[in-house]
Amino acid sequence: MKLHFVGGRKGGVGKSVFTRVQVEYLRSQGKKFTIAECDRVNPDVGRIYKDSEEVILAYFSEDERKRSKADALFAAALKTTVIANLPAQVHQAMLAWFTEDALYELAAQERVSFCHWYVSNGGYDSVQLFFKTVRDLQEWVPHVFVRNWGLCDDWTHVDEDPEFQSIIEDYTIPVIDLPKFPYLERNVIEANQLTFSGAVTHKELSVVSRQRIKHFLRQAFGEIEKAGML
């Protein structure tokens, strides 16, 4: 089985949106999966899907006495695919979870694999933190770099950066796009705490708005499939 982390090291880069897209993708494929909500400050993914999908709560802590709070993720991954919505600033606690207890050895024994979908807004800090995340975790956790076009509409500065090119090539990291999501439809979805699939039948959205959502999902699903990790 596979444990998928959706992160980005920073708040506001689109982690929750991309997590919800992955949930909708797995739904569309008829696959069994579990959602893991790891963001205690803003558990929006767990809240939105709590009545329609299996949701577990887990969190990472740098406190050694609380490191076991993340163990539910691994237990769930022994049974099915897990999509984990990570909070910001989780890297050190996550790294300790893997290394201090040699979790990577247990994963090999139990045939559990990992993937970290790193969502970026294209900002300098976001990209630099991606470099560190890959260098610290890539040995055990393959990465996918997700360019959020809703927050950055020109990625030339990232794509042409020599260090970025080197890391992508050295570690064979897929680069995919999270398409821009229209503001009107996004606001209605957020205001009403809707899932994407629930939004396509919502009474406040016109037939054109529903088409925009369907088109967005088709584009996003195509990008997920391009990565070949889910």
CSV table of C-alpha atoms in Angstrom, one decimal:
chain,number,residue,atom,x,y,z
A,1,MET,CA,0.0,0.0,0.0
A,2,LYS,CA,1.0,3.6,-0.3
A,3,LEU,CA,1.1,6.6,2.0
A,4,HIS,CA,0.8,9.9,0.1
A,5,PHE,CA,1.8,13.1,1.9
A,6,VAL,CA,0.5,16.4,0.4
A,7,GLY,CA,2.7,19.2,1.8
A,8,GLY,CA,4.6,22.3,0.9
A,9,ARG,CA,6.3,23.4,4.1
A,10,LYS,CA,4.5,26.8,4.0
A,11,GLY,CA,0.9,27.8,4.6
A,12,GLY,CA,-1.3,29.1,1.8
A,13,VAL,CA,0.4,27.3,-1.1
A,14,GLY,CA,-2.6,25.1,-2.0
A,15,LYS,CA,-2.0,21.9,-0.1
A,16,SER,CA,-5.6,21.5,1.0
A,17,VAL,CA,-6.9,22.2,-2.5
A,18,PHE,CA,-4.6,19.6,-4.0
A,19,THR,CA,-5.5,17.1,-1.3
A,20,ARG,CA,-9.1,17.5,-2.2
A,21,VAL,CA,-8.3,17.0,-5.9
A,22,GLN,CA,-6.6,13.7,-5.1
A,23,VAL,CA,-9.5,12.6,-3.1
A,24,GLU,CA,-11.8,13.3,-6.0
A,25,TYR,CA,-9.4,11.5,-8.3
A,26,LEU,CA,-9.5,8.3,-6.2
A,27,ARG,CA,-13.2,8.6,-6.0
A,28,SER,CA,-13.5,8.8,-9.8
A,29,GLN,CA,-11.4,5.6,-10.0
A,30,GLY,CA,-13.5,3.7,-7.6
A,31,LYS,CA,-10.4,3.0,-5.4
A,32,LYS,CA,-10.5,2.4,-1.7
A,33,PHE,CA,-8.6,5.0,0.4
A,34,THR,CA,-8.4,6.7,3.7
A,35,ILE,CA,-8.0,10.5,4.3
A,36,ALA,CA,-5.5,11.5,7.0
A,37,GLU,CA,-6.0,15.0,8.4
A,38,CYS,CA,-2.7,16.1,10.0
A,39,ASP,CA,-3.4,19.8,10.2
A,40,ARG,CA,-4.7,20.6,13.7
A,41,VAL,CA,-4.9,24.4,13.1
A,42,ASN,CA,-7.0,24.2,9.9
A,43,PRO,CA,-8.4,20.7,9.4
A,44,ASP,CA,-10.5,21.7,6.4
A,45,VAL,CA,-10.0,18.5,4.4
A,46,GLY,CA,-11.1,16.2,7.2
A,47,ARG,CA,-14.0,18.5,8.0
A,48,ILE,CA,-15.3,18.6,4.4
A,49,TYR,CA,-15.1,14.8,3.9
A,50,LYS,CA,-15.9,13.5,7.3
A,51,ASP,CA,-19.4,12.4,6.4
A,52,SER,CA,-18.6,10.8,3.1
A,53,GLU,CA,-15.1,9.2,3.4
A,54,GLU,CA,-13.1,7.4,6.1
A,55,VAL,CA,-11.1,10.1,7.9
A,56,ILE,CA,-8.4,9.6,10.5
A,57,LEU,CA,-6.7,12.2,12.6
A,58,ALA,CA,-2.9,12.2,13.0
A,59,TYR,CA,-0.2,14.7,13.6
A,60,PHE,CA,3.6,15.1,13.7
A,61,SER,CA,5.4,16.4,16.7
A,62,GLU,CA,9.0,17.3,17.3
A,63,ASP,CA,8.4,16.2,20.9
A,64,GLU,CA,9.8,12.7,21.2
A,65,ARG,CA,7.1,11.8,23.7
A,66,LYS,CA,4.4,12.6,21.1
A,67,ARG,CA,6.0,11.1,18.0
A,68,SER,CA,3.6,8.2,18.2
A,69,LYS,CA,0.7,10.6,17.3
A,70,ALA,CA,1.6,10.1,13.6
A,71,ASP,CA,1.7,6.3,13.8
A,72,ALA,CA,-2.0,6.0,12.8
A,73,LEU,CA,-0.8,7.0,9.3
A,74,PHE,CA,1.3,3.9,8.9
A,75,ALA,CA,-1.3,1.6,10.5
A,76,ALA,CA,-3.8,2.9,7.9
A,77,ALA,CA,-1.4,2.4,5.0
A,78,LEU,CA,-1.1,-1.3,5.9
A,79,LYS,CA,-4.7,-1.6,4.8
A,80,THR,CA,-5.3,0.8,2.0
A,81,THR,CA,-4.0,3.9,0.2
A,82,VAL,CA,-3.7,6.9,2.5
A,83,ILE,CA,-3.9,10.6,1.5
A,84,ALA,CA,-2.4,12.8,4.2
A,85,ASN,CA,-3.0,16.5,4.4
A,86,LEU,CA,0.1,18.0,6.0
A,87,PRO,CA,0.3,21.3,7.9
A,88,ALA,CA,2.9,23.9,7.4
A,89,GLN,CA,6.3,23.7,9.1
A,90,VAL,CA,6.1,19.9,9.6
A,91,HIS,CA,9.4,18.9,8.0
A,92,GLN,CA,11.6,18.4,11.1
A,93,ALA,CA,9.0,16.4,12.9
A,94,MET,CA,8.3,14.3,9.8
A,95,LEU,CA,12.0,13.7,9.3
A,96,ALA,CA,12.4,12.5,12.9
A,97,TRP,CA,9.4,10.1,12.5
A,98,PHE,CA,11.3,8.5,9.6
A,99,THR,CA,14.8,8.4,11.1
A,100,GLU,CA,14.6,8.2,14.9
A,101,ASP,CA,12.7,4.9,14.8
A,102,ALA,CA,14.0,3.6,11.5
A,103,LEU,CA,10.5,3.7,10.0
A,104,TYR,CA,11.9,3.2,6.6
A,105,GLU,CA,13.0,-0.3,7.6
A,106,LEU,CA,9.5,-1.2,8.8
A,107,ALA,CA,8.1,0.2,5.5
A,108,ALA,CA,10.4,-2.1,3.5
A,109,GLN,CA,9.3,-5.1,5.6
A,110,GLU,CA,5.6,-4.4,5.4
A,111,ARG,CA,5.8,-3.3,1.7
A,112,VAL,CA,4.5,0.2,2.4
A,113,SER,CA,5.7,2.9,0.1
A,114,PHE,CA,5.5,6.7,0.2
A,115,CYS,CA,5.1,9.7,-2.0
A,116,HIS,CA,5.4,13.4,-1.1
A,117,TRP,CA,3.5,15.7,-3.3
A,118,TYR,CA,5.1,19.1,-2.8
A,119,VAL,CA,2.8,22.0,-3.6
A,120,SER,CA,4.5,25.2,-4.4
A,121,ASN,CA,3.4,28.8,-5.1
A,122,GLY,CA,6.6,29.6,-6.9
A,123,GLY,CA,8.0,31.8,-4.2
A,124,TYR,CA,11.7,31.8,-3.3
A,125,ASP,CA,11.1,30.3,0.2
A,126,SER,CA,8.8,27.7,-1.2
A,127,VAL,CA,11.3,26.5,-3.8
A,128,GLN,CA,14.3,26.6,-1.3
A,129,LEU,CA,12.3,24.5,1.2
A,130,PHE,CA,11.6,22.0,-1.6
A,131,PHE,CA,15.3,21.6,-2.1
A,132,LYS,CA,15.8,20.9,1.6
A,133,THR,CA,12.9,18.5,1.8
A,134,VAL,CA,14.1,16.5,-1.1
A,135,ARG,CA,17.7,16.2,0.2
A,136,ASP,CA,16.5,15.2,3.6
A,137,LEU,CA,13.8,12.7,2.6
A,138,GLN,CA,14.2,11.5,-1.0
A,139,GLU,CA,16.1,8.4,0.1
A,140,TRP,CA,12.9,7.1,1.6
A,141,VAL,CA,10.2,9.3,0.1
A,142,PRO,CA,9.9,10.0,-3.6
A,143,HIS,CA,8.7,13.5,-4.5
A,144,VAL,CA,6.4,15.1,-7.0
A,145,PHE,CA,6.7,18.9,-7.5
A,146,VAL,CA,3.3,20.5,-8.0
A,147,ARG,CA,3.2,24.0,-9.6
A,148,ASN,CA,0.1,25.9,-8.4
A,149,TRP,CA,-0.9,28.0,-11.3
A,150,GLY,CA,-3.6,29.7,-9.2
A,151,LEU,CA,-0.9,31.4,-7.2
A,152,CYS,CA,1.8,31.8,-9.9
A,153,ASP,CA,1.2,32.3,-13.6
A,154,ASP,CA,4.9,32.3,-14.8
A,155,TRP,CA,7.2,29.5,-13.7
A,156,THR,CA,10.2,30.4,-15.9
A,157,HIS,CA,12.2,31.6,-12.9
A,158,VAL,CA,11.8,28.1,-11.3
A,159,ASP,CA,12.1,26.0,-14.4
A,160,GLU,CA,15.3,27.7,-15.5
A,161,ASP,CA,16.9,27.7,-12.1
A,162,PRO,CA,20.1,25.5,-12.3
A,163,GLU,CA,19.6,24.0,-8.8
A,164,PHE,CA,16.0,23.1,-9.5
A,165,GLN,CA,16.9,21.5,-12.8
A,166,SER,CA,19.7,19.5,-11.1
A,167,ILE,CA,17.5,18.2,-8.3
A,168,ILE,CA,14.7,17.3,-10.7
A,169,GLU,CA,17.1,15.4,-13.0
A,170,ASP,CA,19.2,13.8,-10.2
A,171,TYR,CA,16.2,12.4,-8.3
A,172,THR,CA,13.9,11.9,-11.3
A,173,ILE,CA,11.1,14.0,-9.8
A,174,PRO,CA,7.9,14.5,-11.8
A,175,VAL,CA,6.8,18.1,-12.2
A,176,ILE,CA,3.1,18.6,-12.7
A,177,ASP,CA,0.6,21.5,-12.7
A,178,LEU,CA,-2.3,22.3,-10.5
A,179,PRO,CA,-4.5,24.3,-12.9
A,180,LYS,CA,-5.9,27.7,-11.9
A,181,PHE,CA,-9.3,27.4,-10.3
A,182,PRO,CA,-11.8,30.2,-11.1
A,183,TYR,CA,-12.4,32.6,-8.2
A,184,LEU,CA,-16.2,32.6,-8.4
A,185,GLU,CA,-16.6,28.9,-8.1
A,186,ARG,CA,-13.8,28.6,-5.5
A,187,ASN,CA,-15.6,31.2,-3.3
A,188,VAL,CA,-18.9,29.3,-3.5
A,189,ILE,CA,-17.2,26.0,-2.6
A,190,GLU,CA,-15.3,27.5,0.3
A,191,ALA,CA,-18.3,29.4,1.6
A,192,ASN,CA,-20.5,26.3,1.6
A,193,GLN,CA,-17.8,23.8,2.6
A,194,LEU,CA,-18.4,21.7,-0.5
A,195,THR,CA,-16.5,18.9,-2.0
A,196,PHE,CA,-15.7,19.3,-5.7
A,197,SER,CA,-18.1,16.6,-6.6
A,198,GLY,CA,-20.8,18.1,-4.5
A,199,ALA,CA,-20.3,21.5,-6.1
A,200,VAL,CA,-21.2,20.2,-9.6
A,201,THR,CA,-24.8,19.8,-8.5
A,202,HIS,CA,-25.0,22.8,-6.1
A,203,LYS,CA,-28.0,25.1,-6.6
A,204,GLU,CA,-25.9,28.3,-6.3
A,205,LEU,CA,-23.8,27.4,-9.2
A,206,SER,CA,-24.9,27.9,-12.8
A,207,VAL,CA,-24.5,25.3,-15.5
A,208,VAL,CA,-21.5,27.1,-16.8
A,209,SER,CA,-19.9,27.2,-13.3
A,210,ARG,CA,-20.4,23.5,-13.0
A,211,GLN,CA,-18.7,23.0,-16.3
A,212,ARG,CA,-15.7,25.0,-15.2
A,213,ILE,CA,-15.4,22.8,-12.1
A,214,LYS,CA,-15.6,19.6,-14.2
A,215,HIS,CA,-13.0,21.0,-16.6
A,216,PHE,CA,-10.7,21.9,-13.8
A,217,LEU,CA,-11.0,18.4,-12.4
A,218,ARG,CA,-10.3,16.8,-15.7
A,219,GLN,CA,-7.2,18.8,-16.2
A,220,ALA,CA,-6.0,18.1,-12.6
A,221,PHE,CA,-6.7,14.4,-12.9
A,222,GLY,CA,-4.6,14.3,-16.1
A,223,GLU,CA,-1.7,15.9,-14.3
A,224,ILE,CA,-2.0,13.4,-11.4
A,225,GLU,CA,-1.9,10.5,-13.9
A,226,LYS,CA,1.1,12.0,-15.6
A,227,ALA,CA,3.1,11.8,-12.4
A,228,GLY,CA,2.3,8.0,-12.3
A,229,MET,CA,2.5,7.8,-8.5
A,230,LEU,CA,-1.2,7.5,-7.3
